[in-house]
Short mmCIF file of C-alpha atoms in Angstrom, two decimals:
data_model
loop_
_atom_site.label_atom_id
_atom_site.label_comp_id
_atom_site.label_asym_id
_atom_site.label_seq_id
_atom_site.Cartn_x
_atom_site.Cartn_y
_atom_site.Cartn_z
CA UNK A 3 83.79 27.72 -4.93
CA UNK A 4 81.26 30.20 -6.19
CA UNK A 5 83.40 31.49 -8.93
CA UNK A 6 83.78 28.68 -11.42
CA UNK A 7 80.83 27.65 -13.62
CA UNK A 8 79.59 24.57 -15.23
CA UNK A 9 83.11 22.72 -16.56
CA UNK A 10 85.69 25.44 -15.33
CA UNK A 11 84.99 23.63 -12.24
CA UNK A 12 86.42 20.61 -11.15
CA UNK A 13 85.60 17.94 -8.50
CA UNK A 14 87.43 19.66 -5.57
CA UNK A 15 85.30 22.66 -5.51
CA UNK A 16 82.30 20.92 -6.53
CA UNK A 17 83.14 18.87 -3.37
CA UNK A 18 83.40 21.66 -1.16
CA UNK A 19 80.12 23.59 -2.22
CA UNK A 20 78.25 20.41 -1.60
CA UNK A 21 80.15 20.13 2.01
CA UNK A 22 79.64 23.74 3.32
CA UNK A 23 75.97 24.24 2.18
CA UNK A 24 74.40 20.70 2.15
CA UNK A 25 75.93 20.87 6.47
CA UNK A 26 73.42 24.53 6.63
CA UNK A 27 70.52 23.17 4.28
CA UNK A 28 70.26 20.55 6.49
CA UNK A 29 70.31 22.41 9.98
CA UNK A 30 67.98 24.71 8.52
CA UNK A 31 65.88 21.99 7.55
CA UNK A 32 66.22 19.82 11.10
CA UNK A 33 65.75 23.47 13.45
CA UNK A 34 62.39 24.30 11.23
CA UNK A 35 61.41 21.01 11.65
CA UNK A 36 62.09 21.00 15.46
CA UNK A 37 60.23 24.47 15.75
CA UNK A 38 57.40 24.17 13.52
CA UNK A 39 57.36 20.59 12.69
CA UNK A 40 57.25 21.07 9.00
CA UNK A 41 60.05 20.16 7.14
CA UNK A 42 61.51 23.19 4.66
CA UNK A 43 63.73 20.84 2.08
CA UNK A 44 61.64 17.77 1.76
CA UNK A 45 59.18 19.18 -0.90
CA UNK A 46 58.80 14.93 -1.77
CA UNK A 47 56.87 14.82 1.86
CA UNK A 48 55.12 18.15 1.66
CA UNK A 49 53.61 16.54 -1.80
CA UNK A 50 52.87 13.44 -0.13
CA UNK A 51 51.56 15.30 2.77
CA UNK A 52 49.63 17.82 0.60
CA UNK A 53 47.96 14.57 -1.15
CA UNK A 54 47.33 13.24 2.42
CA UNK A 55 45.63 15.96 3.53
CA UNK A 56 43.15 16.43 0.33
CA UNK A 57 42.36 12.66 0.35
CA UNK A 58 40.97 13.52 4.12
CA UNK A 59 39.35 16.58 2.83
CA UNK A 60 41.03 18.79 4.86
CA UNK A 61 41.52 21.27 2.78
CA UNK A 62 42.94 23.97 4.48
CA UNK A 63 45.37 21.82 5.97
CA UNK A 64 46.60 21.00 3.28
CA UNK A 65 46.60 24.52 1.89
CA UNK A 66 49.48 24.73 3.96
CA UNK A 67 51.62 22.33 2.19
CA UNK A 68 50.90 23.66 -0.97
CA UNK A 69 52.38 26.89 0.15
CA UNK A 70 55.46 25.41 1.06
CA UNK A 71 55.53 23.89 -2.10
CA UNK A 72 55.17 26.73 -3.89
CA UNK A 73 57.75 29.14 -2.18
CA UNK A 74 60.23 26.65 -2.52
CA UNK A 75 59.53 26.75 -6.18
CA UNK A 76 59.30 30.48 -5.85
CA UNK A 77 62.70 30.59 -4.31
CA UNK A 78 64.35 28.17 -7.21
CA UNK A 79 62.71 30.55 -9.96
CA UNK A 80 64.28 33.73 -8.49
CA UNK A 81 67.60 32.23 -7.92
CA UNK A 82 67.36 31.47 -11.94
CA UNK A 83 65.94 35.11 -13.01
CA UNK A 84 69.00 37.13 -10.69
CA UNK A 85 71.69 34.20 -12.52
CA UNK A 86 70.24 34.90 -15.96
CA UNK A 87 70.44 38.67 -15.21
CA UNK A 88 73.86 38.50 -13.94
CA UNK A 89 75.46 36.22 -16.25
CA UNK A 90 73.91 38.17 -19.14
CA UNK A 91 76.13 40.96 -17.81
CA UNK A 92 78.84 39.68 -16.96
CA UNK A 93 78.53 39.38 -13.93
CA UNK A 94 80.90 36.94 -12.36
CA UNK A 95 80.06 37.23 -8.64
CA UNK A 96 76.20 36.27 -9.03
CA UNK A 97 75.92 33.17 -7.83
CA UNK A 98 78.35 34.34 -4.56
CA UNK A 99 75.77 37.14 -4.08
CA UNK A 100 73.15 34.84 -4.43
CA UNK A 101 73.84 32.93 -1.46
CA UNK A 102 75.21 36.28 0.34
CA UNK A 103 71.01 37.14 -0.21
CA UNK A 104 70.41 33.87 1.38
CA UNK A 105 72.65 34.47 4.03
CA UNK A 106 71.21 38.22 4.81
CA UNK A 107 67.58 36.66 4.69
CA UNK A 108 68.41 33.91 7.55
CA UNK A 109 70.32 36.55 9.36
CA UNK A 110 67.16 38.82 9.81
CA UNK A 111 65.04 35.52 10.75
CA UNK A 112 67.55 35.18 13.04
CA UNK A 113 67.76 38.45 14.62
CA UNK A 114 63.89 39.11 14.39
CA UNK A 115 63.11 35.91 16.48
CA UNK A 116 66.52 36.55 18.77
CA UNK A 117 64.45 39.75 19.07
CA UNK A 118 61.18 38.23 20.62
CA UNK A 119 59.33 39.44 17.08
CA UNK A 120 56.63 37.63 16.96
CA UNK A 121 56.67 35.07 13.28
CA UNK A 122 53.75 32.57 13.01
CA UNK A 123 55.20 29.16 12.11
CA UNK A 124 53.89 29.26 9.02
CA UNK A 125 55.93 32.33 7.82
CA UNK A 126 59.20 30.81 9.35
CA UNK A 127 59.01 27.59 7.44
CA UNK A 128 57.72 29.42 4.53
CA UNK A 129 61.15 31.81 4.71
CA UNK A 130 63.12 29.07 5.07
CA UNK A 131 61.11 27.00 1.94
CA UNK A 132 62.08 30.02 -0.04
CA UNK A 133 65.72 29.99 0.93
CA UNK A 134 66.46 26.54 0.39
CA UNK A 135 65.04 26.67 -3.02
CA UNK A 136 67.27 29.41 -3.49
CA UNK A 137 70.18 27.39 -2.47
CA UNK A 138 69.20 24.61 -4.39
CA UNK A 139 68.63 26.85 -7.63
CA UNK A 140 71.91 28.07 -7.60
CA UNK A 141 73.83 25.09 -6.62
CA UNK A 142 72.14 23.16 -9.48
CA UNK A 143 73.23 25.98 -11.80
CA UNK A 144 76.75 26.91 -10.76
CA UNK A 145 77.30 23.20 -10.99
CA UNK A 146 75.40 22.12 -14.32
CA UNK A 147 73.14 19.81 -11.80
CA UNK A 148 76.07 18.11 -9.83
CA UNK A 149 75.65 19.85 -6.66
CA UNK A 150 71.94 19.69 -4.90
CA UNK A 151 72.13 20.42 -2.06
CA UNK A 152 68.65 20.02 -0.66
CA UNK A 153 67.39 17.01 -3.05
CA UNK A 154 68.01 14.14 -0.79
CA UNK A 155 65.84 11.77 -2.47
CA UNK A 156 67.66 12.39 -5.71
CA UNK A 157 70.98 11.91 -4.17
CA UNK A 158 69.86 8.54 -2.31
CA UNK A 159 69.16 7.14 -6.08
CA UNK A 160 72.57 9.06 -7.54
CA UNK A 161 74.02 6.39 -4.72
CA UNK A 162 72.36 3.31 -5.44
CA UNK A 163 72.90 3.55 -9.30
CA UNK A 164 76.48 4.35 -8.62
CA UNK A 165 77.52 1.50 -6.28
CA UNK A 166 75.61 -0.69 -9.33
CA UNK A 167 78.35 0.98 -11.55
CA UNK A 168 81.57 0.18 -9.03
CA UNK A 169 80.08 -3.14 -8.74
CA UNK A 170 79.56 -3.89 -11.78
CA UNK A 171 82.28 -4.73 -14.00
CA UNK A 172 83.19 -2.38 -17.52
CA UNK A 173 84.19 0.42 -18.20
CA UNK A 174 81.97 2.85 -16.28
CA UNK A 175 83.41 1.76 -12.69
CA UNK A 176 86.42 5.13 -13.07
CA UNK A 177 83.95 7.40 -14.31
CA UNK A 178 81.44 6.33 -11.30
CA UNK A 179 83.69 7.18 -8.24
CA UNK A 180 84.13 10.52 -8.86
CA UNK A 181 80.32 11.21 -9.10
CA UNK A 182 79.29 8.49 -5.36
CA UNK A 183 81.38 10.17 -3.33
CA UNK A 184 80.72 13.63 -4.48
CA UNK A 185 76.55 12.12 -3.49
CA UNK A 186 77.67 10.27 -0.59
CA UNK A 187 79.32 13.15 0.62
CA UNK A 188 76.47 15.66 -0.18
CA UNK A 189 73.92 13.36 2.16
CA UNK A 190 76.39 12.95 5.02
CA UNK A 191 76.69 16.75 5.11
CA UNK A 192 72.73 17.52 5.03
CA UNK A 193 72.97 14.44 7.46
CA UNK A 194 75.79 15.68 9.68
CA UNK A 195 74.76 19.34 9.59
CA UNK A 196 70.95 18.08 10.78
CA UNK A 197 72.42 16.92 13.71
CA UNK A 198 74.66 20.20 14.20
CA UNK A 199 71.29 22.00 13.66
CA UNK A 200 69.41 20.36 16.27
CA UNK A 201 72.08 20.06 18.72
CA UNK A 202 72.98 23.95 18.72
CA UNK A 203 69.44 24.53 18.84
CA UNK A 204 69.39 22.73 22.09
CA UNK A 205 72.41 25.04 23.45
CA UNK A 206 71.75 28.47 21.73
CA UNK A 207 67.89 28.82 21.22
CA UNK A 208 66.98 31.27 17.72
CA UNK A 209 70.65 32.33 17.49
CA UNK A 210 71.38 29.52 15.57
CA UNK A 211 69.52 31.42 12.47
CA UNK A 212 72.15 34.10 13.37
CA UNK A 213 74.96 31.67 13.05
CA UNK A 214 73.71 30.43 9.95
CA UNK A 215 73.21 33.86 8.31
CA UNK A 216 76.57 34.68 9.45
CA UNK A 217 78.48 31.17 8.16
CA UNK A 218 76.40 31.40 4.36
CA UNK A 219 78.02 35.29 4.60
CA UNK A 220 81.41 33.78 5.06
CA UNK A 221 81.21 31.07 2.52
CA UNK A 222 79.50 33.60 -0.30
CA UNK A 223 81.41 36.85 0.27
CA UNK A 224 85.08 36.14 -0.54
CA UNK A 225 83.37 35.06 -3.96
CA UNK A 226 81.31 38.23 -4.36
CA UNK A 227 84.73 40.10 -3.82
CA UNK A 228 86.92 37.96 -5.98
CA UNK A 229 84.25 38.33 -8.56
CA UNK A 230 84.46 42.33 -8.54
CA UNK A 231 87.81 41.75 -8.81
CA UNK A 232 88.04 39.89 -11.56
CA UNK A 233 85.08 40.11 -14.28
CA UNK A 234 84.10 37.66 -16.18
CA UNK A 235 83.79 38.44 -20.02
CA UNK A 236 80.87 38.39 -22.16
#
């Protein structure tokens, strides 16, 4: 799943990427919402919010927004650099150890605020901007722009132009399928895994950043291994 890049992979694993980590963006993204009422993947309502704000002339308030904006971006543009480095190497675990960093970074969240450490809401969602960029960076790139696992917007209009092409008759219908339900099933997960997120809030408080940490370390670590095992070649 985080092995195979651009067309070594095929629509089974691209399906399963976009299953497992589109479930956690989006209980990442509902639990920062319900705890700091921000939303961490929606950078298309921070912008709006952002412009909001400065029409108001509240400035600082808006400040905010810009932040989040900006770590997200900051998150996308690291995920690139440690890629580039790795695949410029050789390295064929890179993208696995990519989300392992994610999965490390939302542990310690998790265990910090399990802890009682105090974190202002504005460096939780700010964390959790950075992550999901992250994820969304390397997604994008392991995939050649298939997988996105955070861009919900994008994958809302992926869906409507593909039911236009299975409606529609030609050609284009077979080549169509494939590509709506790999986006219909990206949305149900962030959908789906929203719901999880909030719900196991409810039940098990901050440990659910614990959870998280621990479930991106399960998904990203048999890759990081299998990719030591076997190297790819330059």
């Amino acid at each position: 799943m985080l092995i195979h890049v651009g067309d070594e992979r095929n629509g089974k694993i691209d399906r399963y990427l976009a299953a497992a980590l589109s479930t956690i963006a989006g209980a990442l993204n509902a639990v920062g919402f319900l705890m700091a009422r921000s939303f961490t993947a929606n950078m298309t309502g921070n912008v709006s919010a952002f412009a909001d704000e400065v029409a108001q002339g509240s400035w600082r308030s808006s400040l905010s927004f810009l932040i989040l904006l900006a770590l997200f971006i900051g998150g996308a543009a690291l995920a690139a650099a440690f890629v580039t480095f790795g695949e410029q190497r050789g390295i064929r675990s890179i993208y696995a150890a990519a989300i392992a960093a994610e999965g490390v970074a939302v542990l310690a969240l998790g265990l910090l605020l399990s802890a009682s450490v105090g974190i202002s809401n504005m460096a939780l969602v700010g964390i959790l901007s950075l992550v999901m960029g992250l994820q969304n960076a390397v997604t994008s790139l392991i995939s050649r722009s298939r997988v996105r696992t955070t861009h919900v917007s994008g994958m809302a209009t992926d869906i409507g132009i593909g039911l236009a092409a299975v409606i529609m008759p030609g050609r284009s219908r077979d080549a169509a399928l494939p590509k709506l339900g790999l986006h219909v099933l990206t949305l149900s997960a962030f959908a789906l895994g929203g719901v999880a997120g909030a719900l196991l809030y409810g039940f098990i408080d901050t440990w659910f950043f614990t959870l998280a940490g621990c479930c991106l370390l399960a998904i990203a670590l048999p890759g990081v291994l299998r990719g030591c095992q076997f190297p790819r070649s330059r």
